PDB file of C-alpha atoms in Angstrom:
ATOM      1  CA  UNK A   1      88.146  68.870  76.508  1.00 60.00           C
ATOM      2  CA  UNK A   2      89.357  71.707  74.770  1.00 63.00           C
ATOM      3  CA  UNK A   3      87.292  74.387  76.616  1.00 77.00           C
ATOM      4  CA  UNK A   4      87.858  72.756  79.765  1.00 84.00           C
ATOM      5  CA  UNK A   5      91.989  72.542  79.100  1.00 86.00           C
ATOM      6  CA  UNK A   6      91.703  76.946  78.870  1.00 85.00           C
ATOM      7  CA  UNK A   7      89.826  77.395  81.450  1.00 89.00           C
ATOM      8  CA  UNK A   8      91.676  75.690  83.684  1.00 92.00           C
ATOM      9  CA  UNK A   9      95.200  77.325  82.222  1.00 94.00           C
ATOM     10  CA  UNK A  10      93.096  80.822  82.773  1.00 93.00           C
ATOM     11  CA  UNK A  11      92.453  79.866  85.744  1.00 94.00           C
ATOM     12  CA  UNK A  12      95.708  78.812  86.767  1.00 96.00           C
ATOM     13  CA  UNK A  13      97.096  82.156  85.588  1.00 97.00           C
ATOM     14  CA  UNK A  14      94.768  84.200  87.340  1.00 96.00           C
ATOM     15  CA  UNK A  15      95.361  82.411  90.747  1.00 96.00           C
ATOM     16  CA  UNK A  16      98.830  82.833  90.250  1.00 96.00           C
ATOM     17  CA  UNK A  17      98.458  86.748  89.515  1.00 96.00           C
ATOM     18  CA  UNK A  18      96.411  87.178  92.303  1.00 96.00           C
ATOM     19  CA  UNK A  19      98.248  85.176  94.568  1.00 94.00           C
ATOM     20  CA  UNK A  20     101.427  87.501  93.833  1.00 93.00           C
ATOM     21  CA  UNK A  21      99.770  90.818  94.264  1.00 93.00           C
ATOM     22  CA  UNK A  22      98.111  89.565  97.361  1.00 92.00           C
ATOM     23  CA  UNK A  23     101.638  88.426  98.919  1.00 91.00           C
ATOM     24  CA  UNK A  24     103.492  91.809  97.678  1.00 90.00           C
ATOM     25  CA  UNK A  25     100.929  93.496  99.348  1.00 90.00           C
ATOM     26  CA  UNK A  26     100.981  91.675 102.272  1.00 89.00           C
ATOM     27  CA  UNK A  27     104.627  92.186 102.025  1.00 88.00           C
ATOM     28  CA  UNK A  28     105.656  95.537 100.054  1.00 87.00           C
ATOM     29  CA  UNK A  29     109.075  95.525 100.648  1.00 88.00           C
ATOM     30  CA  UNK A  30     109.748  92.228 100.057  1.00 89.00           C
ATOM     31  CA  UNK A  31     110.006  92.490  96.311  1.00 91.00           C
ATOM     32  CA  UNK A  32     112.415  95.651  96.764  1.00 90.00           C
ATOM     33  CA  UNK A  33     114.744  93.778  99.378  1.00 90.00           C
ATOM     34  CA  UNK A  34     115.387  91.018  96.941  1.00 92.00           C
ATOM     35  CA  UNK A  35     116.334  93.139  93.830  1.00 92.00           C
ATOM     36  CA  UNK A  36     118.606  95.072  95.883  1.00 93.00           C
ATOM     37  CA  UNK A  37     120.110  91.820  97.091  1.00 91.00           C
ATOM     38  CA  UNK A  38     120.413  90.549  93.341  1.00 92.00           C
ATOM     39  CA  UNK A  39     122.370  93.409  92.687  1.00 90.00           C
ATOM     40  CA  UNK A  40     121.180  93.260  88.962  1.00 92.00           C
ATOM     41  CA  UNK A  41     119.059  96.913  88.910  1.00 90.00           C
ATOM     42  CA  UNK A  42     119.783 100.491  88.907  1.00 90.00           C
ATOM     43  CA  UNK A  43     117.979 102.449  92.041  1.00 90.00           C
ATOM     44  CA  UNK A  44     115.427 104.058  89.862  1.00 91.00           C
ATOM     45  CA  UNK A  45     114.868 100.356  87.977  1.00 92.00           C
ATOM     46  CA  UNK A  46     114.400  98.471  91.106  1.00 92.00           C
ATOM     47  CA  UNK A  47     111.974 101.436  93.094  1.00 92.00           C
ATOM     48  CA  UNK A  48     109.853 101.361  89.915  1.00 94.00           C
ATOM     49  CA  UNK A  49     109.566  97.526  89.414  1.00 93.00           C
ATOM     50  CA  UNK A  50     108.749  96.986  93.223  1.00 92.00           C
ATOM     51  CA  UNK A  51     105.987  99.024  92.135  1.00 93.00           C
ATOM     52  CA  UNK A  52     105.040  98.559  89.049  1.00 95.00           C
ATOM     53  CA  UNK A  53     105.198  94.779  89.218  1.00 94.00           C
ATOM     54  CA  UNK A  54     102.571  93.911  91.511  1.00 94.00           C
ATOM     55  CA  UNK A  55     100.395  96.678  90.291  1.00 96.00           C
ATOM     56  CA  UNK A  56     100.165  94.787  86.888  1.00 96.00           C
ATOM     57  CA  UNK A  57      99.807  91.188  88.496  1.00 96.00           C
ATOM     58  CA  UNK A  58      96.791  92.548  90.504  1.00 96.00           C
ATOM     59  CA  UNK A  59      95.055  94.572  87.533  1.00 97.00           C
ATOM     60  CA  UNK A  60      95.526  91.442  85.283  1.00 96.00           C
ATOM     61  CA  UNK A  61      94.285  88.993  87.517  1.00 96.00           C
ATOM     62  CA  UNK A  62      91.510  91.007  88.523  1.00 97.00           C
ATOM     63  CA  UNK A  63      90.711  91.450  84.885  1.00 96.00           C
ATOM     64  CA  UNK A  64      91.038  87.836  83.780  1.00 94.00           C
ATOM     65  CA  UNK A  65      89.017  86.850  86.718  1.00 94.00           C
ATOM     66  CA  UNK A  66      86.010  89.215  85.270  1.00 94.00           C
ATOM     67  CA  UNK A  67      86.566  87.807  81.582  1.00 92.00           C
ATOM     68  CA  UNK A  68      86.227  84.379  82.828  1.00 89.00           C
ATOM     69  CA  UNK A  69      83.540  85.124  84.879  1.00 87.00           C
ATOM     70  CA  UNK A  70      81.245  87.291  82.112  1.00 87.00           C
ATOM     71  CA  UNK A  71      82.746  84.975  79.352  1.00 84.00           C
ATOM     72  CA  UNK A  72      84.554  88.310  77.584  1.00 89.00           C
ATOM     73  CA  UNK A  73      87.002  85.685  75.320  1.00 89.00           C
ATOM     74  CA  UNK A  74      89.150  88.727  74.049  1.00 92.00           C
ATOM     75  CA  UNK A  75      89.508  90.447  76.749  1.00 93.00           C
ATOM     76  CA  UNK A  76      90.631  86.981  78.630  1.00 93.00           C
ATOM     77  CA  UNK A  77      93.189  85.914  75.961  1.00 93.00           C
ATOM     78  CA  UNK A  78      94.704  89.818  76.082  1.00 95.00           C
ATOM     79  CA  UNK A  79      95.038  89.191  80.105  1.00 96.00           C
ATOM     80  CA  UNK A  80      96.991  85.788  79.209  1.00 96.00           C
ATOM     81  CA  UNK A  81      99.304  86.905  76.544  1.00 96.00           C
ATOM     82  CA  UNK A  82     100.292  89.634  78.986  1.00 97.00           C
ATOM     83  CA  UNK A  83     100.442  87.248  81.876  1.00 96.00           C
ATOM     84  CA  UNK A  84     102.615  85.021  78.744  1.00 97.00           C
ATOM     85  CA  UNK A  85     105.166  88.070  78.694  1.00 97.00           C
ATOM     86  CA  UNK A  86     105.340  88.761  82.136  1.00 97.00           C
ATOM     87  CA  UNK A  87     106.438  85.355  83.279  1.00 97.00           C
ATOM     88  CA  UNK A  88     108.588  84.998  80.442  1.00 97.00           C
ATOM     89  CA  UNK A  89     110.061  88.409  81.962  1.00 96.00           C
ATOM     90  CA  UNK A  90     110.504  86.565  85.423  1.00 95.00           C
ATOM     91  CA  UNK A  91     112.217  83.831  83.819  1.00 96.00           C
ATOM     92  CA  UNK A  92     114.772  85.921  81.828  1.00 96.00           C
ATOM     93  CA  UNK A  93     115.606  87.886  84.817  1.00 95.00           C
ATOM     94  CA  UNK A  94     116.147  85.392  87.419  1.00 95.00           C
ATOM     95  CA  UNK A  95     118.160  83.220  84.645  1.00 95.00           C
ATOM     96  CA  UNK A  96     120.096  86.184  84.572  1.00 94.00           C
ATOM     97  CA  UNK A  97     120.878  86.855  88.127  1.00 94.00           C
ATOM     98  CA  UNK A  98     121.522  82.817  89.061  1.00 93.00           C
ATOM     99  CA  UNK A  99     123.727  83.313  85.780  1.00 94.00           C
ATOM    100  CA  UNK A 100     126.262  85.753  86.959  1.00 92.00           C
ATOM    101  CA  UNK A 101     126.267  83.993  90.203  1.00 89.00           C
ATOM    102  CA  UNK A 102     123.980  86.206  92.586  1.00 86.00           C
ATOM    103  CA  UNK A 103     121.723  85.340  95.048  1.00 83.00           C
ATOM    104  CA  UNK A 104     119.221  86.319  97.602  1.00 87.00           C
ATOM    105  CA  UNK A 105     115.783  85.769  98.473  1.00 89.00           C
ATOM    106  CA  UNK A 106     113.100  85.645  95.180  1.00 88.00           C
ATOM    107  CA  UNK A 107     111.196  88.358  96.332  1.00 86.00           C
ATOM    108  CA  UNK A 108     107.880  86.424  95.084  1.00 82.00           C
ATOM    109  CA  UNK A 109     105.924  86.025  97.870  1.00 70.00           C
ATOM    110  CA  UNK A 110     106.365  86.754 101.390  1.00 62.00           C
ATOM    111  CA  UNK A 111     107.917  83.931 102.455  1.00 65.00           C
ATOM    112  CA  UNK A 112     112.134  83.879 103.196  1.00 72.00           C
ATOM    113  CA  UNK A 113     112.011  81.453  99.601  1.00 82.00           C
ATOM    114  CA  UNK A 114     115.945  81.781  98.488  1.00 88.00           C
ATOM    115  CA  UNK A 115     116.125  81.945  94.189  1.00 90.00           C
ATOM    116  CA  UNK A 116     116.928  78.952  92.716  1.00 90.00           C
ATOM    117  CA  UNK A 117     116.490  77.786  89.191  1.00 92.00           C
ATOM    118  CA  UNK A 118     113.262  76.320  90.241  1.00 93.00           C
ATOM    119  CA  UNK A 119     111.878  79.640  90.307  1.00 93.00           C
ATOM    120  CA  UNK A 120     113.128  80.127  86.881  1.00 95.00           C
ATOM    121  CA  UNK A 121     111.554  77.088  86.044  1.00 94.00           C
ATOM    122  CA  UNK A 122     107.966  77.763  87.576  1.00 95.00           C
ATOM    123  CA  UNK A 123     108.066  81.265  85.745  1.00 95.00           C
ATOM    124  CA  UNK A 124     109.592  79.374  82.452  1.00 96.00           C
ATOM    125  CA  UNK A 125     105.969  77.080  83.172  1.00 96.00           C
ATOM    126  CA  UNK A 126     103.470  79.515  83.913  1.00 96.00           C
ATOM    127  CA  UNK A 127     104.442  81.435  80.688  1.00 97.00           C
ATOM    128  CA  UNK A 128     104.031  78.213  78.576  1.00 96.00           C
ATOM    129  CA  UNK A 129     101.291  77.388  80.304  1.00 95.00           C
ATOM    130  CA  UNK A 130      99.428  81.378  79.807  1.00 96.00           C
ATOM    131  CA  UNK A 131     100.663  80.839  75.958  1.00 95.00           C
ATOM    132  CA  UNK A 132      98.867  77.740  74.813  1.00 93.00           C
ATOM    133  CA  UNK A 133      95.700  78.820  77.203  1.00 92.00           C
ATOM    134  CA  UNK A 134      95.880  82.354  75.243  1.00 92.00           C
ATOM    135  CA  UNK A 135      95.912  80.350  72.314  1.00 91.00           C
ATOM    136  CA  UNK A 136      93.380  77.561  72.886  1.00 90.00           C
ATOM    137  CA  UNK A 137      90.349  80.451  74.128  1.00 86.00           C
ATOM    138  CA  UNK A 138      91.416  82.354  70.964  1.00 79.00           C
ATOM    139  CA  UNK A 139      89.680  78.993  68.841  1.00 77.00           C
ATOM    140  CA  UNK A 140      87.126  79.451  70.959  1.00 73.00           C
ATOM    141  CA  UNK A 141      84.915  80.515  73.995  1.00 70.00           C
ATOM    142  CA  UNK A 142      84.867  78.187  77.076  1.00 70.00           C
ATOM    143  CA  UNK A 143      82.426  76.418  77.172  1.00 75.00           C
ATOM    144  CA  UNK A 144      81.822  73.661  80.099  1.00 77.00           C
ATOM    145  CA  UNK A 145      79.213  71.257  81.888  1.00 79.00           C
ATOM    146  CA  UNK A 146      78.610  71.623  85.688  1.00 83.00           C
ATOM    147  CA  UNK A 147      81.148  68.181  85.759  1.00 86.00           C
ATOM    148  CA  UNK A 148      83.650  69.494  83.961  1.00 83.00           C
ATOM    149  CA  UNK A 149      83.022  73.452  86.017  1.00 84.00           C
ATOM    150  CA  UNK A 150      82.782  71.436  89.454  1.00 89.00           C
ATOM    151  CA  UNK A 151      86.347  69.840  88.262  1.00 89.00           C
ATOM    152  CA  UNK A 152      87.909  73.021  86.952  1.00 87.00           C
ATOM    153  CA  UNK A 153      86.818  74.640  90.545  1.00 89.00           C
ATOM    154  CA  UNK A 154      88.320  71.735  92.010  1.00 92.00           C
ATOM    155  CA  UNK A 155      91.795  71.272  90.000  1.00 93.00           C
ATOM    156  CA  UNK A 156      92.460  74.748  89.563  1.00 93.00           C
ATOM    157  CA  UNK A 157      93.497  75.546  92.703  1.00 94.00           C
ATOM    158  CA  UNK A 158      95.401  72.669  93.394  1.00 95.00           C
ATOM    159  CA  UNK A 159      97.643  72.829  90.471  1.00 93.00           C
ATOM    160  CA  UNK A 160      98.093  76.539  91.591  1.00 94.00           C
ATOM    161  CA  UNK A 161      99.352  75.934  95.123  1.00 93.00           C
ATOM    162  CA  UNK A 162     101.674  73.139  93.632  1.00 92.00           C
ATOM    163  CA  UNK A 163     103.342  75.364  91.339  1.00 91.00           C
ATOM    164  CA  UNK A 164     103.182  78.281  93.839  1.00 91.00           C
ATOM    165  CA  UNK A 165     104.986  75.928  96.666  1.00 89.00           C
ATOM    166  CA  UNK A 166     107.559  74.162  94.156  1.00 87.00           C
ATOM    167  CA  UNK A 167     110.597  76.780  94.807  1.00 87.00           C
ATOM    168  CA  UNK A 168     109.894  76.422  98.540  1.00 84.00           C
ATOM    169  CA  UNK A 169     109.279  72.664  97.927  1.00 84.00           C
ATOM    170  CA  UNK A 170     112.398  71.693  96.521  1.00 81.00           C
ATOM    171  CA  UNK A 171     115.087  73.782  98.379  1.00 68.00           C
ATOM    172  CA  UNK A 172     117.619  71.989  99.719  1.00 62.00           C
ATOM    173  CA  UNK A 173     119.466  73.530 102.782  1.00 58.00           C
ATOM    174  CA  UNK A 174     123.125  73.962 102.881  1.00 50.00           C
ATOM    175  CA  UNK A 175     125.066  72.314 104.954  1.00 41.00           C
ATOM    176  CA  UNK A 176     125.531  75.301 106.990  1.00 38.00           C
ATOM    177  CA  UNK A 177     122.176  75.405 107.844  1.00 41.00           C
ATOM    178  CA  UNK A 178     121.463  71.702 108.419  1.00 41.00           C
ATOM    179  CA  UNK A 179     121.737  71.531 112.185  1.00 44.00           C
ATOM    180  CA  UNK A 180     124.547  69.102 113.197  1.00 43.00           C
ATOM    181  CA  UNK A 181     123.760  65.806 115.765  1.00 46.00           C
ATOM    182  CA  UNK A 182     123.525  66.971 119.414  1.00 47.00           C
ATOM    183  CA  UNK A 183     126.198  64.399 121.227  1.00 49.00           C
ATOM    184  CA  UNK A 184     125.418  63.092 124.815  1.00 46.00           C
ATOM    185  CA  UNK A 185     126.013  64.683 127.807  1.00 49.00           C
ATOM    186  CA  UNK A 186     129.637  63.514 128.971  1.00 47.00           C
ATOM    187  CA  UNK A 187     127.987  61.963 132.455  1.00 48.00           C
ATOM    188  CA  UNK A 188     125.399  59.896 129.767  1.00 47.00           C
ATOM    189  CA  UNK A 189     128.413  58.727 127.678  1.00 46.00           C
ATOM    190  CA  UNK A 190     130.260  57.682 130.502  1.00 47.00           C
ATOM    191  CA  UNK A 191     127.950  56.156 132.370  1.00 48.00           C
ATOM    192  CA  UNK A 192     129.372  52.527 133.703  1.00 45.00           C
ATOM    193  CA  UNK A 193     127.271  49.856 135.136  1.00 48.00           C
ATOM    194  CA  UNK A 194     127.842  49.094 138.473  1.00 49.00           C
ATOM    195  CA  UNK A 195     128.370  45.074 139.378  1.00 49.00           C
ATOM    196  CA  UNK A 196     129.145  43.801 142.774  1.00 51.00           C
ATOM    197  CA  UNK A 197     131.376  40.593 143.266  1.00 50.00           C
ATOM    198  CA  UNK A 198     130.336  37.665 145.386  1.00 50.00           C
ATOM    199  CA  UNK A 199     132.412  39.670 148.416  1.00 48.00           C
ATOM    200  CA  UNK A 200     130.145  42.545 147.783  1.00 51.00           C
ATOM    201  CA  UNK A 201     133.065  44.863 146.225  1.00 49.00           C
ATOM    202  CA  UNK A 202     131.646  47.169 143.818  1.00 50.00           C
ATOM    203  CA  UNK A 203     133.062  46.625 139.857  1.00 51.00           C
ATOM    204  CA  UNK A 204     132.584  49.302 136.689  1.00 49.00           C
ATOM    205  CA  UNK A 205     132.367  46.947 133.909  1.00 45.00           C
ATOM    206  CA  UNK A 206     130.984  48.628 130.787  1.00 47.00           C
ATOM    207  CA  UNK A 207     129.362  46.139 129.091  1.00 47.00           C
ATOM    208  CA  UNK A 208     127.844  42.893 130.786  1.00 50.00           C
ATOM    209  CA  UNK A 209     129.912  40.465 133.038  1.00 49.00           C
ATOM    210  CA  UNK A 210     130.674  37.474 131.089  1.00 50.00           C
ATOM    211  CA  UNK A 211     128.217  34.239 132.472  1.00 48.00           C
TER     212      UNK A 211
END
């Protein structure tokens, strides 16, 4: 059980840094939009960290992937206890910006996903989650059955696309943006039934004649 909890929190991790440098690059100025919008960085800080940032999610998750794959335990618990810090780093910063009150879009993936302290808290989970797997590989290589491989193949990437989806997930619109009830057109709303009277003279009742 052991073996089979780290490699599914390597796996998890690697997804996740894969999944980022994918969407940056899918998306490169995405990333630099939203730090300018947070309003937290220097120029020179936020040109460099657009870069810089999905360079090192790409080279660790394409490293990690290649431990886990050739069973290279060292080099796989290095990739998490960077992956560890870097979350942790996400955490801190977007703490930071909600802190003083800014906003803006998260920059994390290429979707319009507005920052929220759910994104602090998926960061705040993928760094506990790289620490303990970091620590549970170093007791150990992983080591698993084709039931519990077929499982890890399985659950890995579920759990990945839940935590990738949870800021986007649990937003909740303003007001502003929650679209009001359309009213009736004024000919629906006052629409009348027409009743005739035994001489044949047309009545507007709005509701039913009484029996």
């Amino acid at each position: 059980m052991i073996g089979f909890y780290g490699g599914l929190t390597a796996s998890i991790i690697i997804l996740t840094l894969l999944m980022g440098a994918g969407s940056h690059a899918a998306t490169p100025a995405a990333l630099g939009d939203a730090l300018w919008a947070h309003g937290v960085l220097g120029p020179r800080f936020r040109r460099s960290a657009a870069v810089v940032l999905p360079v090192a999610e790409g080279v660790l998750g394409a490293a990690g992937a290649a431990a886990l794959l050739t069973g290279h335990q060292r080099v796989l618990q290095a990739v998490l206890a960077v992956g560890a810090a870097l979350f942790a780093l996400y955490a801190g910063y977007t703490r930071h910006v909600l802190a003083l009150g800014r906003g803006g879009p998260c920059g994390c993936s290429g979707r319009d996903v507005p920052l929220s302290r759910w994104v602090t808290r998926r960061a705040a989970a993928l760094a506990v989650l790289a620490t303990t797997g970091a620590a549970v590989i170093g007791a150990g290589p992983v080591r698993l059955s084709t039931a519990e491989l077929i499982t890890l193949m399985l659950a890995a990437p579920a759990c990945t696309a839940l935590l990738w989806s949870l800021p986007a997930a649990m937003h909740e619109p303003t007001a502003a943006t929650v679209h009001p009830p359309t009213r009736a057109p004024a000919h629906q709303q006052d629409r009348a039934t027409v009743h005739r009277t035994a001489e044949g003279v047309p009545t507007r009742w709005t509701s039913p004649p009484a029996p």
